[in-house]
Coordinates of N, CA and C and ligand atoms in Angstrom, one line a residue:
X132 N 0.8 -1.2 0.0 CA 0.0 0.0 0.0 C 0.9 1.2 0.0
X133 N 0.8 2.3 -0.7 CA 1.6 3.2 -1.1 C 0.8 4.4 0.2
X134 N -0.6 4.9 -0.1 CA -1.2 6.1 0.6 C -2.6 6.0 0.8
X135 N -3.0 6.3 1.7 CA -4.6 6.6 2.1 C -4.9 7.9 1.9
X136 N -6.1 8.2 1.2 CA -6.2 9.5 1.0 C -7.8 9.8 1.1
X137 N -8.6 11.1 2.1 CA -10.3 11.3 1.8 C -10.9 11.3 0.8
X138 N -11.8 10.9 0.8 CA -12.6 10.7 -0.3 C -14.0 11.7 -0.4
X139 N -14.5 12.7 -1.0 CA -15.5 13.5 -0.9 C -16.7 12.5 -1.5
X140 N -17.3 11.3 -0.7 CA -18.0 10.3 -2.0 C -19.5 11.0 -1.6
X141 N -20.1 11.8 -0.5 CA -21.5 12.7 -1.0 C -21.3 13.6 -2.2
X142 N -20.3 14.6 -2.0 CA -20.0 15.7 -3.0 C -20.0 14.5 -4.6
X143 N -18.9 13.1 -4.5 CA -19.1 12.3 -6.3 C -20.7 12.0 -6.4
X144 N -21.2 11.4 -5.3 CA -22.7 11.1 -5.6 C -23.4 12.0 -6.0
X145 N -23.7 13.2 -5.6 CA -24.5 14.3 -5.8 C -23.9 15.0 -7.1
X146 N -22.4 15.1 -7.5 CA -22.3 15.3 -9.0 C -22.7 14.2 -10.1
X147 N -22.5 13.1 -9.8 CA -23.0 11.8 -10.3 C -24.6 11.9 -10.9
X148 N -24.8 12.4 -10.0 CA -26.7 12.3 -10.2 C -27.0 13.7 -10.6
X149 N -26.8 14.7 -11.0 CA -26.3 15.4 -12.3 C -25.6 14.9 -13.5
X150 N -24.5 14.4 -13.1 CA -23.5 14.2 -14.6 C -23.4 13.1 -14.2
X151 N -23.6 11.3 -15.2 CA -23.3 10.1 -14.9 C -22.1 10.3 -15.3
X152 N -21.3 10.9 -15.8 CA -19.9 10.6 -16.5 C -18.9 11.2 -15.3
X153 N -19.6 11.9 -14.1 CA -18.3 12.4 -13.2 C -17.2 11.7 -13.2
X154 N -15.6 12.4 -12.9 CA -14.8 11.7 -12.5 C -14.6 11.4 -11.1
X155 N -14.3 10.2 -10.9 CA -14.3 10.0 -9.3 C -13.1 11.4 -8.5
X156 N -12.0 11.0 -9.5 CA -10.7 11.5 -9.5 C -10.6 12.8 -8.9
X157 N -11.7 14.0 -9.5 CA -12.3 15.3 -9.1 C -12.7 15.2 -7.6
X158 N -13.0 14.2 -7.2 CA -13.6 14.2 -5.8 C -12.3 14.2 -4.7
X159 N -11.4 14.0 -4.8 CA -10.5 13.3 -3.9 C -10.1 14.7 -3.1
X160 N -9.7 14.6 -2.0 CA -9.8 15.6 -1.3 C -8.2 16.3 -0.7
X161 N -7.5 17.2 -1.3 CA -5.9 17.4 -1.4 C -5.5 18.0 0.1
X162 N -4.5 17.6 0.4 CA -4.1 17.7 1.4 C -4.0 16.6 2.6
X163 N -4.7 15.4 2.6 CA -5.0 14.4 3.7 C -4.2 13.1 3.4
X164 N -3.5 13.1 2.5 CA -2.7 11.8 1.8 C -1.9 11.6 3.5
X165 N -2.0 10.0 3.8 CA -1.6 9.4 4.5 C -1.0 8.5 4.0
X166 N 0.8 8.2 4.8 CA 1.3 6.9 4.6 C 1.2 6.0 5.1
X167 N 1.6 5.1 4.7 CA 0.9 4.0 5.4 C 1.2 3.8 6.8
X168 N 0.3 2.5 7.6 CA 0.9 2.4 9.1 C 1.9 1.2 9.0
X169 N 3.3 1.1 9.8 CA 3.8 0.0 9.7 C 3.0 -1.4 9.6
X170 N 1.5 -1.9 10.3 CA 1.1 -3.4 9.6 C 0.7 -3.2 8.0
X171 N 0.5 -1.9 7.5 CA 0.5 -2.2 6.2 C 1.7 -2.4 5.2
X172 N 3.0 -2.0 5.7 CA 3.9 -1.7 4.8 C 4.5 -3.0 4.5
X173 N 3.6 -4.1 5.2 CA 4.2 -5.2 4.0 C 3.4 -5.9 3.1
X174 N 4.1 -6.9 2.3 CA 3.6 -7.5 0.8 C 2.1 -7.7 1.4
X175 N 1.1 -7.9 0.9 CA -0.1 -8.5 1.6 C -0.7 -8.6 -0.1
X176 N -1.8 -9.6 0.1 CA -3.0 -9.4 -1.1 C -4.1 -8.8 -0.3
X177 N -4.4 -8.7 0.2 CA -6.0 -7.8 0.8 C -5.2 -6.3 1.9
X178 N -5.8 -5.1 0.6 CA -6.1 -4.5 2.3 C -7.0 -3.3 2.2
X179 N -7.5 -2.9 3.3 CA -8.7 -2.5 4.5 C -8.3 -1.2 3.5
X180 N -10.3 -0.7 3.2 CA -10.3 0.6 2.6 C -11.4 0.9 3.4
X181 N -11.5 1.8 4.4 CA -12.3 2.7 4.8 C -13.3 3.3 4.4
X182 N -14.9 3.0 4.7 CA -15.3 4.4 4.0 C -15.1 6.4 3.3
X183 N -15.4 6.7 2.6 CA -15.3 7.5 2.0 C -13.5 8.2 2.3
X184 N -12.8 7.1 1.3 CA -11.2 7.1 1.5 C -11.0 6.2 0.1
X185 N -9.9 6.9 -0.2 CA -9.2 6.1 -1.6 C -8.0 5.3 -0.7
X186 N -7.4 4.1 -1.6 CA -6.4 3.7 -1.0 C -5.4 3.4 -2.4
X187 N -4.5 3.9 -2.8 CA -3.0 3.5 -3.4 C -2.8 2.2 -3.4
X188 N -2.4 1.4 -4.2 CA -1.8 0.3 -4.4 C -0.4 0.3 -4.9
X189 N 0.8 -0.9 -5.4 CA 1.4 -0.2 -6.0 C 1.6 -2.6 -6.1
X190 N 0.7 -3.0 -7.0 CA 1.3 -4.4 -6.9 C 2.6 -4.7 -7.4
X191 N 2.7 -6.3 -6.8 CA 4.0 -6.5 -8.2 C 3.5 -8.2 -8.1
X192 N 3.7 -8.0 -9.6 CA 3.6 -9.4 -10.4 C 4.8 -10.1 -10.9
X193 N 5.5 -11.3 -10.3 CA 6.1 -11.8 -10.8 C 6.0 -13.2 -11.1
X194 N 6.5 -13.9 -12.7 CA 6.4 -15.0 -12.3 C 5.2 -15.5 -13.0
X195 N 4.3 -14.8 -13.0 CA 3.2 -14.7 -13.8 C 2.8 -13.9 -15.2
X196 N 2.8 -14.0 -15.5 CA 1.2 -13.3 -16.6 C -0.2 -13.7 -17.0
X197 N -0.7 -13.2 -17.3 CA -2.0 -13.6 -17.5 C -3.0 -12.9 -16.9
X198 N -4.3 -13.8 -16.8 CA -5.5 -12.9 -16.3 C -5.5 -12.9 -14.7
X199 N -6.0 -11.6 -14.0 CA -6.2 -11.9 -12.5 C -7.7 -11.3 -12.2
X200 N -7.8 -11.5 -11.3 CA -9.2 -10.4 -11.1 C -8.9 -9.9 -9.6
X201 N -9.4 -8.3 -9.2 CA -9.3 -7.7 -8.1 C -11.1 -7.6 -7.8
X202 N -10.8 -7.3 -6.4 CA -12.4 -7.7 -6.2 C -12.8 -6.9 -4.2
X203 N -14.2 -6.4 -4.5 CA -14.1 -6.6 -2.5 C -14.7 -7.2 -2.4
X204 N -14.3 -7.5 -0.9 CA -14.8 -8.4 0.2 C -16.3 -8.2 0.5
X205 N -17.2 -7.2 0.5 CA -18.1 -6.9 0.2 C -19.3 -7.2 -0.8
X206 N -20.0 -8.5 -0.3 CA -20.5 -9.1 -1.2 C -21.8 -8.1 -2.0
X207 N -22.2 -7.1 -1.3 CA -23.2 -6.1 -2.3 C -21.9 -5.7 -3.3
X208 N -20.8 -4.9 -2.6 CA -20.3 -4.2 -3.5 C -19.7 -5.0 -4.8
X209 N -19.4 -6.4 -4.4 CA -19.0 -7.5 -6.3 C -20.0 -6.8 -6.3
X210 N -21.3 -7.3 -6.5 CA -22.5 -7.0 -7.4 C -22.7 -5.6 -8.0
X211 N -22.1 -4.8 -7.4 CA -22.1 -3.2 -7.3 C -20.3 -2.9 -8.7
X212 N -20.1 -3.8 -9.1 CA -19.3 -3.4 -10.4 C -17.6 -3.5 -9.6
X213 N -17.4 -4.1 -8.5 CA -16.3 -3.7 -7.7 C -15.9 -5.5 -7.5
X214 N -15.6 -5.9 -8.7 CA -15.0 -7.0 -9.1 C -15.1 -7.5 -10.4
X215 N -13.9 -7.1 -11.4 CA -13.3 -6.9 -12.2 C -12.6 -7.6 -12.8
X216 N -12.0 -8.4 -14.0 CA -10.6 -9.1 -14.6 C -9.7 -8.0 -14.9
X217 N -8.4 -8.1 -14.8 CA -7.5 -7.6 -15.8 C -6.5 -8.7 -16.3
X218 N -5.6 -8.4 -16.9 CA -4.8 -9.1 -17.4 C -3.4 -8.6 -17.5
X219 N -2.4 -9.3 -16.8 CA -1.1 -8.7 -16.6 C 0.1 -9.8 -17.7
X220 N 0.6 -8.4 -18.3 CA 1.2 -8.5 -19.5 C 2.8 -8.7 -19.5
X221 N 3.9 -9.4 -20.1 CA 5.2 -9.2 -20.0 C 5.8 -7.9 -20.3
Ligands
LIG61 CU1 -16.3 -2.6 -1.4

């Protein structure tokens, strides 16, 4: 995990339902970027996102290519479009 950072997600909702095309990105809130706490700063596959908070990634693939999928733990939010394929390339 690289940074934790606020997330303004009334302010994206309420532009959202105006403009479906908002960018999330516009929402994010400058100034509150947090590094990480030492139990995050190691390798891990899962970690803890807070409500209305973005969190930084920074994976590494080795060893591999191919397809993966990221996903939450939040069984509404799969259904809610928040589990995905990608595919990691050489
Ligand atoms: Cu979720």
């Amino acid at each position: 995990m690289l940074e934790r950072q606020a997330f303004d997600a009334e302010g994206f909702v309420e532009a959202r339902d105006v403009d479906p095309a908002a960018d999330p990105a516009d929402y994010l809130i400058a100034g509150t970027i947090r590094p990480p706490t030492p139990n995050t700063r190691i390798k891990k596959d899962t970690v803890l996102v807070n409500p209305n908070e973005v969190v930084r990634i920074q994976p590494a693939f080795t060893g591999y290519t191919g397809r993966y999928v990221w996903h939450c733990h939040i069984l509404e939010h799969e259904d809610q479009e928040m589990m995905l394929p990608y595919r990691v390339v050489a």
